[in-house]
Short mmCIF file of N, CA, C and O in Angstrom, two decimals:
data_model
loop_
_atom_site.label_atom_id
_atom_site.label_comp_id
_atom_site.label_asym_id
_atom_site.label_seq_id
_atom_site.Cartn_x
_atom_site.Cartn_y
_atom_site.Cartn_z
N MET A 1 68.38 37.82 11.23
CA MET A 1 67.58 38.73 12.16
C MET A 1 68.90 38.43 13.82
O MET A 1 68.63 37.81 13.86
N LYS A 2 69.46 39.80 14.12
CA LYS A 2 70.10 40.26 15.62
C LYS A 2 68.98 39.95 16.14
O LYS A 2 67.98 40.94 16.40
N ILE A 3 69.40 39.18 17.47
CA ILE A 3 68.68 39.28 18.56
C ILE A 3 69.38 39.85 19.58
O ILE A 3 69.23 40.68 20.49
N VAL A 4 70.87 39.72 19.58
CA VAL A 4 71.73 40.07 20.72
C VAL A 4 72.72 40.60 19.90
O VAL A 4 73.17 40.31 19.57
N VAL A 5 73.33 41.89 20.70
CA VAL A 5 74.31 42.65 20.28
C VAL A 5 75.18 42.41 21.39
O VAL A 5 75.44 42.74 22.54
N ARG A 6 76.58 41.57 21.01
CA ARG A 6 77.69 41.31 21.87
C ARG A 6 78.76 42.97 22.45
O ARG A 6 78.65 43.49 20.92
N LYS A 7 79.12 42.71 22.91
CA LYS A 7 80.04 43.99 23.54
C LYS A 7 81.38 44.41 22.28
O LYS A 7 81.28 45.17 22.01
N THR A 8 81.80 43.32 21.66
CA THR A 8 82.43 43.26 20.47
C THR A 8 81.83 44.12 19.14
O THR A 8 82.41 44.82 18.14
N GLU A 9 80.85 44.43 19.07
CA GLU A 9 79.78 44.82 18.15
C GLU A 9 79.09 45.83 18.50
O GLU A 9 78.21 46.40 17.79
N LEU A 10 78.95 46.45 19.53
CA LEU A 10 78.04 47.34 20.22
C LEU A 10 78.52 48.77 19.71
O LEU A 10 77.52 49.51 18.94
N GLU A 11 79.93 49.14 19.34
CA GLU A 11 80.12 50.50 18.56
C GLU A 11 79.97 50.66 17.24
O GLU A 11 79.26 51.63 16.86
N SER A 12 79.82 49.06 16.55
CA SER A 12 79.18 49.53 15.36
C SER A 12 78.05 49.52 15.07
O SER A 12 77.37 50.45 14.11
N VAL A 13 76.93 49.00 16.17
CA VAL A 13 75.78 49.36 15.97
C VAL A 13 75.40 50.44 16.61
O VAL A 13 74.00 51.17 16.22
N ILE A 14 75.70 51.04 17.75
CA ILE A 14 75.14 52.31 18.46
C ILE A 14 75.88 53.73 18.28
O ILE A 14 75.32 54.47 18.68
N GLY A 15 77.20 53.47 17.90
CA GLY A 15 77.70 53.96 18.02
C GLY A 15 79.10 54.91 18.83
O GLY A 15 79.86 55.94 18.78
N PHE A 16 78.71 54.26 19.97
CA PHE A 16 80.00 54.39 21.03
C PHE A 16 80.03 53.11 21.72
O PHE A 16 79.61 52.08 21.33
N GLY A 17 81.32 52.95 22.34
CA GLY A 17 81.90 51.70 22.79
C GLY A 17 81.29 51.39 24.21
O GLY A 17 80.19 51.75 24.74
N GLU A 18 81.51 50.27 24.59
CA GLU A 18 81.15 49.50 25.97
C GLU A 18 81.43 50.41 27.48
O GLU A 18 80.58 50.09 28.22
N GLY A 19 82.38 50.88 27.55
CA GLY A 19 82.79 51.82 28.38
C GLY A 19 81.53 52.90 28.54
O GLY A 19 80.83 53.44 29.88
N THR A 20 81.51 53.89 27.41
CA THR A 20 79.94 54.88 27.57
C THR A 20 78.84 54.28 27.79
O THR A 20 77.85 54.65 28.71
N ALA A 21 78.19 52.91 27.20
CA ALA A 21 77.46 52.34 27.39
C ALA A 21 77.13 51.90 29.03
O ALA A 21 76.26 52.31 29.64
N ARG A 22 78.65 51.43 29.71
CA ARG A 22 78.47 50.96 31.07
C ARG A 22 78.14 52.47 31.84
O ARG A 22 77.17 52.41 32.59
N ARG A 23 78.90 53.50 31.11
CA ARG A 23 78.12 54.75 32.33
C ARG A 23 77.22 55.23 32.29
O ARG A 23 76.42 55.59 33.14
N LEU A 24 76.10 55.08 30.99
CA LEU A 24 74.77 55.44 30.83
C LEU A 24 73.83 54.46 31.43
O LEU A 24 72.90 54.67 32.32
N GLU A 25 74.51 53.08 31.25
CA GLU A 25 73.28 52.39 32.37
C GLU A 25 73.32 52.67 33.74
O GLU A 25 72.40 52.49 34.18
N ARG A 26 74.65 52.88 34.07
CA ARG A 26 74.76 53.23 35.74
C ARG A 26 73.55 54.45 36.05
O ARG A 26 73.03 54.31 37.02
N LYS A 27 73.73 55.21 35.28
CA LYS A 27 72.53 56.32 35.48
C LYS A 27 71.12 56.07 34.71
O LYS A 27 70.29 56.71 35.18
N GLY A 28 70.95 54.72 34.23
CA GLY A 28 69.88 55.02 34.13
C GLY A 28 68.85 55.24 32.56
O GLY A 28 67.99 55.70 32.35
N LEU A 29 70.28 55.65 32.10
CA LEU A 29 69.71 56.33 30.33
C LEU A 29 70.23 55.47 29.43
O LEU A 29 70.45 56.00 28.06
N PHE A 30 70.16 53.96 29.78
CA PHE A 30 70.78 52.98 28.61
C PHE A 30 69.73 51.70 28.92
O PHE A 30 70.03 51.51 29.93
N PRO A 31 69.78 50.85 27.80
CA PRO A 31 69.61 49.73 27.87
C PRO A 31 70.42 48.55 28.70
O PRO A 31 71.67 48.99 29.20
N ARG A 32 69.86 47.96 29.85
CA ARG A 32 70.89 46.86 30.55
C ARG A 32 71.35 46.02 30.04
O ARG A 32 70.51 45.36 29.25
N ARG A 33 72.51 45.72 29.86
CA ARG A 33 72.97 44.55 29.00
C ARG A 33 72.72 43.11 30.12
O ARG A 33 72.10 43.30 31.13
N ARG A 34 72.24 42.28 29.26
CA ARG A 34 71.85 40.53 30.00
C ARG A 34 72.95 39.95 29.79
O ARG A 34 74.02 39.60 29.18
N GLN A 35 72.79 38.95 30.79
CA GLN A 35 73.77 37.90 31.13
C GLN A 35 73.61 36.68 30.33
O GLN A 35 72.48 36.23 30.26
N LEU A 36 74.52 36.41 28.92
CA LEU A 36 73.86 35.46 28.35
C LEU A 36 75.00 34.27 28.75
O LEU A 36 73.98 32.89 28.47
N THR A 37 75.94 34.01 29.03
CA THR A 37 76.49 32.70 30.02
C THR A 37 77.30 33.39 30.96
O THR A 37 77.18 34.54 31.18
N ASN A 38 78.39 32.51 31.58
CA ASN A 38 79.06 32.21 32.80
C ASN A 38 79.73 33.86 32.63
O ASN A 38 80.06 34.93 33.39
N GLY A 39 80.62 34.06 31.20
CA GLY A 39 81.77 35.03 30.88
C GLY A 39 80.81 35.77 29.58
O GLY A 39 82.10 37.00 28.95
N SER A 40 79.41 35.83 29.24
CA SER A 40 79.31 36.74 28.37
C SER A 40 77.77 37.92 28.81
O SER A 40 77.03 37.34 29.17
N VAL A 41 78.20 38.95 28.36
CA VAL A 41 76.71 39.55 27.92
C VAL A 41 76.72 40.18 26.49
O VAL A 41 77.24 40.25 26.06
N GLY A 42 75.33 40.64 26.80
CA GLY A 42 75.17 41.41 25.79
C GLY A 42 73.60 41.84 25.61
O GLY A 42 73.35 42.08 26.67
N TRP A 43 73.13 42.84 24.51
CA TRP A 43 72.05 43.81 24.61
C TRP A 43 71.34 43.75 23.94
O TRP A 43 71.76 43.14 22.58
N LEU A 44 70.12 43.49 24.04
CA LEU A 44 69.11 42.87 23.37
C LEU A 44 68.53 44.27 22.03
O LEU A 44 68.57 44.93 22.36
N ALA A 45 69.02 43.30 20.87
CA ALA A 45 68.96 44.63 19.87
C ALA A 45 67.38 45.39 19.74
O ALA A 45 67.67 46.51 19.52
N SER A 46 66.49 44.83 20.17
CA SER A 46 65.35 45.44 19.95
C SER A 46 65.16 46.38 20.70
O SER A 46 64.88 47.41 20.98
N GLU A 47 65.78 46.58 22.25
CA GLU A 47 65.81 47.34 23.47
C GLU A 47 67.31 48.62 23.00
O GLU A 47 66.67 49.75 23.25
N LEU A 48 67.83 48.23 22.06
CA LEU A 48 68.70 49.08 21.61
C LEU A 48 68.63 50.22 20.82
O LEU A 48 68.11 51.45 20.65
N GLU A 49 67.47 49.61 19.64
CA GLU A 49 66.74 50.24 18.83
C GLU A 49 65.37 51.15 19.33
O GLU A 49 65.46 52.20 18.92
N GLU A 50 64.96 50.93 20.38
CA GLU A 50 63.75 51.49 20.99
C GLU A 50 64.73 52.71 21.56
O GLU A 50 64.34 53.96 21.80
N TRP A 51 66.04 52.33 22.25
CA TRP A 51 66.51 53.48 22.74
C TRP A 51 67.06 54.77 21.61
O TRP A 51 66.69 55.78 22.11
N ALA A 52 67.66 54.14 20.72
CA ALA A 52 67.98 55.07 20.01
C ALA A 52 66.73 55.87 18.91
O ALA A 52 66.95 56.76 19.35
N LYS A 53 65.50 55.23 18.84
CA LYS A 53 64.65 55.76 18.24
C LYS A 53 63.81 57.12 19.33
O LYS A 53 63.41 57.87 19.19
N SER A 54 64.07 57.04 20.96
CA SER A 54 63.80 57.84 21.94
C SER A 54 64.71 58.67 21.93
O SER A 54 64.54 59.91 22.66
N ARG A 55 65.48 59.24 21.32
CA ARG A 55 66.85 60.20 21.34
C ARG A 55 66.72 61.50 20.84
O ARG A 55 65.62 61.25 19.63
N PRO A 56 66.92 62.45 21.49
CA PRO A 56 66.01 63.86 20.62
C PRO A 56 66.67 63.82 19.45
O PRO A 56 67.64 63.53 19.13
N ILE A 57 65.88 64.56 18.26
CA ILE A 57 66.73 65.10 17.22
C ILE A 57 67.61 66.18 17.70
O ILE A 57 67.26 67.19 18.15
N ALA A 58 68.50 66.19 17.07
CA ALA A 58 70.00 67.08 17.43
C ALA A 58 69.49 68.51 16.67
O ALA A 58 68.91 68.38 15.64
N GLU A 59 69.50 69.64 17.32
CA GLU A 59 69.43 70.89 16.94
C GLU A 59 70.74 71.47 16.49
O GLU A 59 72.01 71.42 17.21
N GLY A 60 70.68 72.50 15.67
CA GLY A 60 71.87 72.94 15.43
C GLY A 60 72.61 72.33 14.45
O GLY A 60 72.08 71.28 13.59
N GLY A 61 73.82 73.21 13.81
CA GLY A 61 74.34 72.79 12.54
C GLY A 61 75.53 71.54 13.42
O GLY A 61 75.52 70.82 14.37
N MET A 62 76.00 70.74 12.33
CA MET A 62 76.95 69.94 12.63
C MET A 62 78.19 70.39 13.17
O MET A 62 78.44 71.78 12.78
N ARG A 63 79.15 69.59 13.79
CA ARG A 63 80.12 70.32 14.59
C ARG A 63 81.24 70.80 13.41
O ARG A 63 81.64 70.11 12.27
N GLY A 64 81.89 71.85 12.90
CA GLY A 64 82.71 72.65 11.80
C GLY A 64 82.15 72.90 10.89
O GLY A 64 82.36 73.27 9.79
N GLU A 65 80.63 72.94 10.69
CA GLU A 65 79.53 72.96 9.61
C GLU A 65 79.75 74.36 9.02
O GLU A 65 80.15 74.76 7.97
N ALA A 66 79.47 75.28 9.80
CA ALA A 66 79.33 76.88 9.49
C ALA A 66 80.66 77.06 8.94
O ALA A 66 80.58 78.03 8.37
N PRO A 67 82.10 77.04 10.07
CA PRO A 67 83.04 77.71 9.15
C PRO A 67 83.15 77.01 7.68
O PRO A 67 83.74 77.72 6.89
N ARG A 68 83.08 75.82 7.21
CA ARG A 68 83.37 75.41 5.85
C ARG A 68 82.50 75.81 5.00
O ARG A 68 82.36 76.43 3.61
N LEU A 69 80.92 76.23 5.54
CA LEU A 69 80.22 76.81 4.63
C LEU A 69 80.40 78.50 4.52
O LEU A 69 80.38 78.96 3.28
N LYS A 70 81.22 78.98 5.49
CA LYS A 70 81.35 80.32 5.46
C LYS A 70 82.59 80.37 4.43
O LYS A 70 82.63 81.06 3.47
N ARG A 71 83.58 79.73 4.64
CA ARG A 71 84.60 79.45 3.56
C ARG A 71 84.17 79.37 1.87
O ARG A 71 84.60 79.91 0.80
N LYS A 72 83.41 78.22 1.86
CA LYS A 72 82.60 78.13 0.52
C LYS A 72 82.03 79.19 0.02
O LYS A 72 82.27 79.48 -1.41
N ALA A 73 81.30 79.93 0.75
CA ALA A 73 80.74 81.25 0.33
C ALA A 73 81.72 82.32 -0.05
O ALA A 73 81.62 83.11 -0.97
N GLU A 74 82.80 82.46 1.09
CA GLU A 74 83.33 83.57 0.30
C GLU A 74 84.63 83.29 -1.21
O GLU A 74 84.70 84.06 -1.63
N ALA A 75 84.69 81.97 -0.89
CA ALA A 75 85.34 80.98 -2.32
C ALA A 75 84.76 81.52 -3.16
O ALA A 75 85.47 81.73 -4.59
N SER A 76 83.46 81.25 -3.60
CA SER A 76 82.67 81.73 -4.31
C SER A 76 82.32 83.27 -4.40
O SER A 76 81.87 83.70 -5.71
N GLY A 77 82.42 84.00 -4.18
CA GLY A 77 82.14 85.02 -3.56
C GLY A 77 82.66 86.45 -4.70
O GLY A 77 82.95 87.13 -4.92
#
């Protein structure tokens, strides 16, 4: 069970890096990092999970999805 996510792990856990997290933190849109030691910070995994669950469901198709589907339909038609 992971309790703390370190900066080096953040992108693989949440999908974006520390720079984006810092910008969102400043705006109050992302969990705040915790001071672990004098030179080390991390985020509580439980807070990251709750943040991710609070994100809205994406609307519409994925980027590039429509052109790919169109080409596939044209190729079979």
